[in-house]
Each structure stands twice: as structure tokens, then as C-alpha cells.
Amino acid sequence: MTLAEILPSLRTSLRTPLEEVWPATASWGAHGDLFVGGVGLADVAARYGTPTYLLDEGDVRARCRDYLAAFGPDNVAYTAKALLSRGVARWVAEEGLRLYVGSAGELRVALAAGFPADRVVLYGSAKTPEDLVAAYAVGVGTIVVESVGEITRLAATAPPGQRVLLRVIGATDPADGVDRRFGLRIASGDAAAAVARIVAQPRLTLVGMDCSVGHQVSRFNRYEDELHVVLDFLAAMRARHDVEVTELNLGGGHAVAYSGGDPSLALAAFAGRIRGVLRLVAERHELPVPRLTVSPGRAIVSRAGVTLYHVVSVTRDQDGRGLVAVDGGMTDCPSGALCGARHSAVLVGRPTSAPSVPTCVVGRHNDVDDVVVPTLALPSDVRPGDLLAVAGTGAYHHSRASNYHLVGRPPLLAVRDGRVNTLVRRESPEDLLRRDVDEPGCC
């Protein structure tokens, strides 16, 4: 019998310290359990089953407040595509953020949560007529224009005085490998042509510029380069059209860490630096300093999320590495297959003194890219029935989950102050069959 088995109180100290990729409230408890939001994850798995998404409400709210402290009231909008439910929309509204939505569906969820329509921004490179009709019907505050053709549609259908932002593509460097397809390029003259068309439309009010410099960006200079090009453009537009915009949205894309060695964006330092650069460049052009806004998504919810799995089988690959298969996979953890993300994971619910060995955690779907965690160290005695917790799954997991192999999507649970609240229930076989409308003889 090991010392840790004799003295349960020592198990926490013998555990590997948690990396900062876990929710802020995460901590080890007795018997090898991991607690998030004051809730033991082993108990959650026993009560709700697996796979299951957990979201630390306190962590989400704290990051909303961090962004507001860095950029100021009314200058932060949460980008809903990262993760949205009525509960999440309510938290964001209560914390004072605005909201970027990309579809009529996201708008409907936000409105169902009581989110004020005038604090919503509709964006998207291919907004459907249904998206626009939904936005007009409820009085969405701002619409982002992302193509010249869209201006004609808005001019013919938008309510008078509709506020618009123009998405522009400023600093570009093919060597940085960033695919920037969405928006109008300043260098080509497309952005200038769009400004001319917008200001000629009596129904549209151009209030600012909208930018996106990429994803998982940790270097300040990418944003600074964009800012310089965009303000040069604004100075030219003032001289040509006598138009002065009041808002500059530098987007999101702020890097978050998925494992201990990943870089992340130093938020407070970034906000101070970029505000200073904005002021200096605006003064150089004798422009009024536009209101600086940001629209993070991943950076608000990623670290708050944890996914629970049960181990189904344990084998070894041809190189002798442990191969741990779990009861989920690419249907609920799509980031590995889509983005090559490398999450952290730990064994939960029982103490062990077994040495750690190189391990790959794979899913249940018999696809070569069905990988949950490609490389990590897990105890050598991991066995079927064990519980694994995967960190950093708050963003783009629930929102991208699928029914591949007709597997139901997991529930989304909020944890806070020792309580569990179901935000989205588990999808059942009956849910899948409801959409499978078999009408013999109809065709």
C-alpha cells in the first residue's frame, strides 16, 4: 500500500499541478477527484453520464470582466460562434458585453435569453435573406458589410438609418500563412469603392471599420500593423468623402493556451499597447480617436470548458505508445480533426502511483483523424471504465458537435459554487429520429 493510499489528504500534493489551461476554479480533491466550480467531476459523470461538456460559469464571467477592465464599458462584444446557449447569452448580457451573431439561429437564441437587440451585431460573409429579415424585424443595432454586393441588398431592404461597419482587410503578408478571405481589401481599392457606395445610400449610416487579423494570435504587432493601415485608409476616406467614423473593431482571434507550452495573449498589456498606438496614429493624421472595440469568442469561453469521457479500451500502437479509446471523439471534440488542437487531459476519480507513459487518446469513430488528444502522459495503469477530463474545450466543441455515426450530442452543464445547471440537455435517439421523416409513397 502506498503512502497516498494510507493518507488520502496527501493525494492532492502528489498529483501533478494543474496547468493554466484548466478553469480558474479547478483543483484536486480527495480520492483523485478533480473539482471545477466547487463540483467533483466524478460525481458529475456518475449523475449525467459521458461524454459531457462542463462550463465554469465563474470563469466565463471573470473573463468578461477582464475584457471590460482592459477595453472599457461597451467596447467588448462576445462572438457567439465560439459557444452559445441561452444561459451563455444571459451571462454575457449580465456582464455588460455586446454580442456578434452570424445567423438568424444565433440571433434567435440570444433574443430568447433576453439579449437586447440593439446590442447585437450581425456579421457574416454570406448573410442569407432570412438572416437579414430576422435582424430587421427585431432592430439589430449594427450590421457588418463584408462585400460590395451586400451594400446593394442592404440599401434596398434595411430600415432607414441602419448602422453598418465595413469589414476591411488591411495589413497582409503572404508569408504569415494567414488566410484572410472575408472583407474588402484596402490595397486593391475595393474598400474605398465600398465606402463610396455606402455613404451614397440614405438608408445606411457608416459608423466604423471591422477587422479580423487571424486566429490564435499572440503577437501584438499583427494588430498594430492592421491599425496603421486602417487609419491611413480612414484619413484618405475623410479627405475624399468627408466621412469620419467613430468605431474601430479590431476583432478577436486572441490566442489561448491548450497545453502548458502554448502562447496566449497578454490581455492587459495588449489593451494598453494598442490604445497607445491608436492614439498616436490618429493624432498623426489629425483624426478623432475612434472608439476601440474588440470581439473575442474563444478567449472568453475556451478555458472555462472541460469535457468528460469514460475509457472504453486500452491498447498499444505499433510504436508501443498507449492508445486509450474513449466513448466520444470527433463528434464532440472536433478541434483535433479540424484544427490540429492539442488539449491537456488527466485521469479523474481514483488515485494512482503508476508511472506516466506516452499516450494517445482516440475516439470511437474508426477514423484516422478521430483523435481527442494526440500526445500526452497518462498513468500506465489507465483501464476501461476510468474517467478522463479534457481541458480547454469551451470554444468550438459544443458549437461544432455533429451526429456522425448517428451519435447524440453531449449535454452542456454549467457549474458554479458547488451547483450544476443544465444549459443544453443530452441529445437522445428520439431526437435523432424526429428529423428522420419517413413518408412511404410520397415520392
Coordinates of C-alpha atoms in Angstrom, one line a residue:
M1 CA 0.0 0.0 0.0
T2 CA 1.4 3.4 -1.0
L3 CA 1.6 6.4 1.3
A4 CA -1.0 8.2 -0.8
E5 CA -3.4 5.3 -0.2
I6 CA -2.8 5.4 3.6
L7 CA -3.2 9.2 3.8
P8 CA -5.8 10.5 1.4
S9 CA -5.0 14.0 2.4
L10 CA -1.7 13.7 0.7
R11 CA -3.1 12.7 -2.7
T12 CA -3.5 16.3 -3.8
S13 CA 0.1 17.1 -3.1
L14 CA 1.2 14.0 -5.0
R15 CA -0.8 15.0 -8.1
T16 CA 0.7 16.8 -11.0
P17 CA -0.1 20.6 -10.6
L18 CA -2.8 21.7 -12.9
E19 CA -1.7 23.8 -15.9
E20 CA -3.3 27.2 -16.5
V21 CA -5.3 25.7 -19.4
W22 CA -7.9 24.5 -16.8
P23 CA -10.7 26.6 -15.5
A24 CA -9.6 29.1 -12.8
T25 CA -11.6 27.2 -10.1
A26 CA -10.1 23.8 -10.9
S27 CA -8.4 22.0 -8.1
W28 CA -7.6 18.5 -6.9
G29 CA -9.6 16.9 -4.2
A30 CA -9.5 13.7 -2.2
H31 CA -9.5 10.3 -3.9
G32 CA -8.0 11.6 -7.1
D33 CA -11.1 13.7 -8.0
L34 CA -10.9 17.0 -9.8
F35 CA -13.2 19.8 -8.8
V36 CA -14.4 22.6 -11.1
G37 CA -16.8 25.3 -9.8
G38 CA -16.9 23.5 -6.5
V39 CA -18.3 20.3 -8.1
G40 CA -16.5 17.0 -8.2
L41 CA -16.2 15.7 -11.8
A42 CA -16.5 12.1 -10.8
D43 CA -19.9 12.8 -9.3
V44 CA -20.9 14.7 -12.5
A45 CA -20.0 11.7 -14.6
A46 CA -22.0 9.4 -12.4
R47 CA -25.1 11.6 -12.4
Y48 CA -25.1 12.8 -16.0
G49 CA -23.0 10.2 -17.9
T50 CA -20.4 10.8 -20.5
P51 CA -19.4 12.4 -22.8
T52 CA -20.4 15.6 -21.1
Y53 CA -19.4 19.2 -21.5
L54 CA -18.9 21.3 -18.4
L55 CA -18.6 25.0 -18.4
D56 CA -17.3 27.0 -15.4
E57 CA -19.7 29.9 -15.2
G58 CA -17.5 31.8 -12.8
D59 CA -14.6 31.5 -15.2
V60 CA -16.6 32.8 -18.2
R61 CA -17.9 35.8 -16.2
A62 CA -14.4 36.6 -14.9
R63 CA -13.0 36.7 -18.4
C64 CA -15.9 39.0 -19.5
R65 CA -14.9 41.3 -16.7
D66 CA -11.2 41.1 -17.6
Y67 CA -12.0 42.3 -21.1
L68 CA -14.2 45.1 -19.9
A69 CA -11.5 46.2 -17.5
A70 CA -9.0 46.2 -20.3
F71 CA -11.1 47.9 -23.0
G72 CA -13.8 49.8 -21.1
P73 CA -17.6 49.6 -20.9
D74 CA -19.5 48.9 -24.2
N75 CA -16.2 48.2 -26.0
V76 CA -16.3 44.4 -25.9
A77 CA -18.6 42.1 -27.9
Y78 CA -18.7 38.3 -27.5
T79 CA -18.6 36.4 -30.7
A80 CA -21.3 33.8 -30.4
K81 CA -20.0 31.2 -32.8
A82 CA -17.5 30.0 -30.2
L83 CA -20.3 28.8 -27.9
L84 CA -23.9 29.9 -27.5
S85 CA -26.8 28.8 -25.4
R86 CA -29.5 30.9 -23.7
G87 CA -27.5 30.6 -20.5
V88 CA -24.3 31.8 -22.0
A89 CA -26.1 34.7 -23.7
R90 CA -27.6 35.6 -20.4
W91 CA -24.2 35.6 -18.6
V92 CA -22.7 37.8 -21.4
A93 CA -25.6 40.2 -21.2
E94 CA -25.4 40.5 -17.5
E95 CA -21.7 41.2 -17.6
G96 CA -22.3 44.1 -20.0
L97 CA -20.9 42.8 -23.2
R98 CA -22.4 43.2 -26.7
L99 CA -22.8 40.2 -29.0
Y100 CA -21.7 39.3 -32.5
V101 CA -24.0 36.8 -34.2
G102 CA -23.5 35.1 -37.6
S103 CA -27.0 33.7 -38.3
A104 CA -30.7 34.1 -37.6
G105 CA -30.4 31.0 -35.4
E106 CA -27.8 32.6 -33.1
L107 CA -29.9 35.7 -33.0
R108 CA -33.0 33.8 -32.0
V109 CA -31.1 32.1 -29.1
A110 CA -29.8 35.4 -27.9
L111 CA -33.3 37.0 -28.1
A112 CA -34.7 34.0 -26.2
A113 CA -32.3 34.8 -23.4
G114 CA -33.5 38.4 -23.3
F115 CA -30.4 39.9 -25.0
P116 CA -31.1 43.4 -26.2
A117 CA -31.3 43.5 -30.0
D118 CA -29.8 47.0 -30.2
R119 CA -26.6 45.5 -28.6
V120 CA -26.3 42.8 -31.2
V121 CA -24.0 43.0 -34.3
L122 CA -24.9 40.8 -37.3
Y123 CA -21.8 39.7 -39.3
G124 CA -21.0 37.1 -42.0
S125 CA -19.7 37.0 -45.5
A126 CA -22.8 35.3 -46.9
K127 CA -25.8 36.6 -44.9
T128 CA -29.0 34.9 -46.2
P129 CA -32.2 36.8 -46.8
E130 CA -33.5 35.0 -43.7
D131 CA -30.6 36.4 -41.6
L132 CA -31.3 40.0 -42.7
V133 CA -35.1 39.7 -42.3
A134 CA -34.6 38.4 -38.8
A135 CA -32.2 41.2 -38.0
Y136 CA -34.5 43.9 -39.4
A137 CA -37.5 42.6 -37.5
V138 CA -36.0 43.0 -34.1
G139 CA -33.9 46.1 -34.7
V140 CA -30.4 44.6 -34.6
G141 CA -28.1 47.5 -33.8
T142 CA -25.3 47.1 -36.3
I143 CA -24.6 45.1 -39.4
V144 CA -21.2 44.3 -40.8
V145 CA -20.8 44.8 -44.5
E146 CA -18.4 42.3 -46.0
S147 CA -18.8 42.6 -49.8
V148 CA -19.7 45.3 -52.3
G149 CA -22.7 43.3 -53.5
E150 CA -24.1 43.3 -50.0
I151 CA -24.3 47.1 -50.0
T152 CA -27.0 47.0 -52.7
R153 CA -29.0 44.5 -50.8
L154 CA -28.9 46.5 -47.6
A155 CA -29.6 49.7 -49.3
A156 CA -32.8 48.2 -50.7
T157 CA -34.0 46.4 -47.6
A158 CA -32.6 47.8 -44.4
P159 CA -34.6 50.2 -42.2
P160 CA -33.6 53.9 -42.5
G161 CA -30.5 54.8 -40.6
Q162 CA -29.2 51.2 -40.3
R163 CA -25.8 51.4 -38.7
V164 CA -23.1 49.5 -40.6
L165 CA -19.5 48.6 -40.0
L166 CA -17.3 47.9 -43.1
R167 CA -15.1 44.8 -42.7
V168 CA -11.7 45.7 -44.3
I169 CA -8.5 43.8 -44.8
G170 CA -5.5 46.0 -44.1
A171 CA -2.0 44.7 -43.5
T172 CA -1.4 41.5 -45.4
D173 CA 1.8 39.4 -45.5
P174 CA 1.5 36.1 -47.6
A175 CA 4.5 34.8 -45.6
D176 CA 2.5 34.7 -42.3
G177 CA 0.2 32.0 -43.7
V178 CA -3.0 33.7 -42.6
D179 CA -6.0 33.1 -44.9
R180 CA -7.9 36.3 -44.9
R181 CA -10.8 35.9 -47.3
F182 CA -13.5 37.8 -45.5
G183 CA -13.8 41.6 -46.1
L184 CA -12.7 44.2 -48.6
R185 CA -9.0 44.8 -49.3
I186 CA -7.7 48.3 -48.8
A187 CA -4.7 47.8 -51.1
S188 CA -6.8 46.8 -54.0
G189 CA -9.2 49.7 -53.8
D190 CA -12.2 47.5 -53.0
A191 CA -12.6 49.0 -49.5
A192 CA -12.5 52.6 -50.9
A193 CA -15.2 51.7 -53.5
A194 CA -17.3 50.2 -50.7
V195 CA -17.1 53.4 -48.7
A196 CA -18.2 55.5 -51.6
R197 CA -21.2 53.3 -52.2
I198 CA -22.2 53.2 -48.5
V199 CA -22.1 57.0 -48.0
A200 CA -24.2 57.4 -51.1
Q201 CA -27.0 55.3 -49.6
P202 CA -29.5 57.3 -47.5
R203 CA -30.7 54.3 -45.6
L204 CA -27.2 53.3 -44.4
T205 CA -25.0 55.0 -41.7
L206 CA -21.3 54.1 -41.8
V207 CA -20.2 54.2 -38.2
G208 CA -16.9 52.3 -38.3
M209 CA -14.5 49.7 -39.6
D210 CA -14.3 46.0 -38.6
C211 CA -11.2 43.9 -38.8
S212 CA -10.1 40.3 -38.4
V213 CA -6.3 39.6 -38.4
G214 CA -6.5 35.8 -37.9
H215 CA -6.9 33.2 -35.2
Q216 CA -4.8 32.2 -32.1
V217 CA -2.8 35.5 -32.4
S218 CA -0.5 36.2 -29.5
R219 CA 1.8 38.9 -31.2
F220 CA 0.8 42.5 -30.7
N221 CA 2.4 43.6 -33.9
R222 CA -0.2 41.8 -36.1
Y223 CA -2.8 44.1 -34.6
E224 CA -0.6 47.2 -34.7
D225 CA 0.2 46.7 -38.4
E226 CA -3.5 46.4 -39.2
L227 CA -4.3 49.5 -37.2
H228 CA -1.7 51.6 -39.1
V229 CA -3.1 50.6 -42.5
V230 CA -6.7 51.1 -41.4
L231 CA -6.1 54.6 -40.0
D232 CA -4.2 55.6 -43.1
F233 CA -7.3 54.5 -45.0
L234 CA -9.6 56.4 -42.7
A235 CA -7.6 59.6 -43.3
A236 CA -7.9 59.1 -47.1
M237 CA -11.6 58.5 -46.8
R238 CA -12.1 61.7 -44.8
A239 CA -10.2 63.7 -47.5
R240 CA -12.2 62.0 -50.3
H241 CA -15.7 61.8 -48.8
D242 CA -15.6 64.0 -45.7
V243 CA -16.6 61.0 -43.6
E244 CA -15.3 60.4 -40.1
V245 CA -16.1 57.0 -38.4
T246 CA -16.4 56.7 -34.7
E247 CA -15.7 53.0 -34.1
L248 CA -12.8 50.6 -35.0
N249 CA -13.3 47.0 -34.1
L250 CA -10.0 45.0 -34.1
G251 CA -11.9 41.7 -33.9
G252 CA -10.9 38.8 -31.8
G253 CA -8.6 35.9 -32.6
H254 CA -6.8 36.3 -29.3
A255 CA -4.6 33.2 -28.6
V256 CA -5.5 30.9 -25.7
A257 CA -3.3 28.0 -24.5
Y258 CA -4.4 24.4 -24.9
S259 CA -1.4 23.0 -23.3
G260 CA 1.3 24.3 -20.9
G261 CA 3.7 25.3 -23.7
D262 CA 1.2 27.2 -25.8
P263 CA 1.4 31.0 -26.0
S264 CA -1.6 33.2 -25.1
L265 CA -2.4 36.9 -25.5
A266 CA -1.3 39.1 -22.6
L267 CA -4.6 40.9 -22.4
A268 CA -4.0 43.9 -20.2
A269 CA -0.6 44.7 -21.8
F270 CA -2.2 44.3 -25.3
A271 CA -5.0 46.7 -24.5
G272 CA -2.6 49.3 -23.1
R273 CA -0.3 49.0 -26.0
I274 CA -2.9 49.1 -28.8
R275 CA -4.7 52.1 -27.3
G276 CA -1.5 54.0 -27.2
V277 CA -0.7 53.2 -30.8
L278 CA -4.2 54.1 -31.9
R279 CA -4.0 57.5 -30.2
L280 CA -0.6 58.3 -31.7
V281 CA -1.5 57.3 -35.3
A282 CA -4.8 59.1 -35.1
E283 CA -3.0 62.3 -33.9
R284 CA -0.5 62.0 -36.7
H285 CA -3.4 62.0 -39.2
E286 CA -5.3 64.7 -37.2
L287 CA -8.2 62.3 -36.9
P288 CA -10.6 62.0 -33.9
V289 CA -9.6 58.9 -32.0
P290 CA -12.2 56.2 -32.9
R291 CA -13.7 54.1 -30.1
L292 CA -11.6 50.9 -30.0
T293 CA -13.7 47.7 -29.7
V294 CA -12.9 44.0 -29.7
S295 CA -15.0 40.9 -30.3
P296 CA -13.4 37.8 -28.6
G297 CA -15.1 34.5 -28.7
R298 CA -12.6 31.7 -27.9
A299 CA -10.7 33.8 -25.4
I300 CA -13.9 34.2 -23.3
V301 CA -15.0 30.5 -23.1
S302 CA -12.2 28.2 -24.1
R303 CA -10.5 27.7 -20.7
A304 CA -13.9 27.5 -18.9
G305 CA -14.8 24.3 -20.7
V306 CA -14.0 20.7 -19.7
T307 CA -15.2 17.5 -21.4
L308 CA -15.6 14.3 -19.5
Y309 CA -15.1 10.8 -21.1
H310 CA -15.1 7.2 -19.9
V311 CA -12.3 5.0 -21.2
V312 CA -13.7 2.1 -23.3
S313 CA -10.5 0.3 -24.3
V314 CA -6.7 0.4 -23.8
T315 CA -4.3 -1.0 -26.4
R316 CA -0.9 0.0 -27.8
D317 CA 0.0 1.3 -31.2
Q318 CA 2.9 -0.1 -33.4
D319 CA 5.4 2.2 -31.6
G320 CA 4.4 0.9 -28.2
R321 CA 2.6 4.1 -27.2
G322 CA -0.6 3.7 -25.1
L323 CA -3.8 4.0 -27.2
V324 CA -6.7 5.0 -25.0
A325 CA -10.1 4.9 -26.7
V326 CA -13.0 6.9 -25.1
D327 CA -16.8 7.0 -25.5
G328 CA -16.7 10.2 -27.6
G329 CA -14.4 11.6 -30.2
M330 CA -14.6 13.8 -33.3
T331 CA -18.3 14.2 -32.9
D332 CA -17.9 16.1 -29.7
C333 CA -14.2 17.1 -29.9
P334 CA -13.8 18.3 -33.5
S335 CA -10.9 20.6 -32.8
G336 CA -8.3 17.8 -33.4
A337 CA -9.6 16.8 -36.8
L338 CA -10.4 20.4 -37.9
C339 CA -7.6 22.5 -36.4
G340 CA -5.0 20.1 -35.0
A341 CA -5.6 21.3 -31.5
R342 CA -3.6 19.6 -28.7
H343 CA -5.5 19.6 -25.5
S344 CA -4.4 18.6 -22.0
A345 CA -6.2 15.7 -20.2
V346 CA -6.0 14.0 -16.8
L347 CA -7.2 10.8 -15.1
V348 CA -10.0 11.7 -12.6
G349 CA -11.7 9.8 -9.9
R350 CA -9.1 7.5 -8.4
P351 CA -5.6 7.9 -7.0
T352 CA -2.7 6.1 -8.7
S353 CA 1.1 5.9 -8.2
A354 CA 1.7 4.3 -11.6
P355 CA 4.4 6.0 -13.7
S356 CA 3.2 8.1 -16.6
V357 CA 3.7 6.9 -20.1
P358 CA 3.3 8.5 -23.6
T359 CA -0.4 8.1 -24.6
C360 CA -2.7 9.0 -27.4
V361 CA -6.4 9.4 -26.6
V362 CA -8.6 8.5 -29.6
G363 CA -12.4 8.4 -30.2
R364 CA -14.9 5.8 -31.1
H365 CA -15.5 6.6 -34.8
N366 CA -12.9 4.4 -36.6
D367 CA -11.4 7.4 -38.5
V368 CA -7.7 8.1 -38.6
D369 CA -8.3 11.7 -37.6
D370 CA -10.6 10.8 -34.8
V371 CA -8.1 11.9 -32.1
V372 CA -9.0 13.7 -28.9
V373 CA -5.5 14.2 -27.6
P374 CA -2.7 13.2 -29.9
T375 CA 0.1 13.2 -27.3
L376 CA 0.1 13.3 -23.5
A377 CA 1.4 11.5 -20.5
L378 CA -1.1 9.3 -18.6
P379 CA -0.6 6.8 -15.8
S380 CA 0.4 3.4 -17.2
D381 CA -2.5 1.7 -15.3
V382 CA -5.3 3.5 -17.1
R383 CA -8.0 0.9 -17.7
P384 CA -11.5 0.6 -19.2
G385 CA -14.1 2.4 -17.0
D386 CA -11.7 5.2 -16.0
L387 CA -12.8 8.8 -16.2
L388 CA -10.7 11.3 -18.2
A389 CA -11.2 15.1 -18.2
V390 CA -10.0 17.1 -21.2
A391 CA -9.2 20.8 -20.7
G392 CA -9.9 23.8 -22.9
T393 CA -13.0 22.6 -24.6
G394 CA -15.3 25.6 -24.1
A395 CA -14.9 27.0 -27.6
Y396 CA -15.9 25.3 -30.8
H397 CA -16.7 22.0 -29.3
H398 CA -20.4 22.2 -28.4
S399 CA -20.9 24.6 -31.3
R400 CA -19.3 22.3 -33.9
A401 CA -20.5 18.9 -32.5
S402 CA -22.1 16.6 -35.0
N403 CA -24.2 13.4 -35.3
Y404 CA -21.6 11.4 -37.2
H405 CA -22.4 7.7 -36.8
L406 CA -25.8 9.0 -35.5
V407 CA -24.3 9.6 -32.1
G408 CA -26.2 12.0 -30.0
R409 CA -24.5 15.2 -28.9
P410 CA -23.5 15.6 -25.2
P411 CA -25.2 17.9 -22.7
L412 CA -23.8 21.2 -21.7
L413 CA -23.7 21.7 -18.0
A414 CA -22.8 24.9 -16.1
V415 CA -21.0 24.6 -12.7
R416 CA -20.7 27.3 -10.1
D417 CA -20.5 27.4 -6.3
G418 CA -21.0 23.7 -5.9
R419 CA -24.1 23.6 -8.1
V420 CA -24.8 22.0 -11.5
N421 CA -27.2 23.6 -14.0
T422 CA -28.1 22.0 -17.3
L423 CA -27.8 24.6 -20.2
V424 CA -28.4 22.1 -23.0
R425 CA -29.7 18.5 -22.4
R426 CA -28.2 15.4 -23.9
E427 CA -29.4 14.6 -27.4
S428 CA -31.4 11.3 -27.3
P429 CA -32.1 8.7 -30.0
E430 CA -35.7 10.1 -30.2
D431 CA -34.2 13.5 -31.1
L432 CA -32.4 11.9 -34.0
L433 CA -35.5 10.1 -35.2
R434 CA -37.7 13.2 -35.1
R435 CA -35.8 14.7 -38.0
D436 CA -35.8 11.4 -40.0
V437 CA -39.2 11.8 -41.6
D438 CA -40.1 8.6 -43.4
E439 CA -43.2 9.1 -45.6
P440 CA -43.7 5.9 -47.7
G441 CA -45.2 6.5 -51.1
C442 CA -44.7 10.3 -51.0
C443 CA -42.2 10.3 -54.0

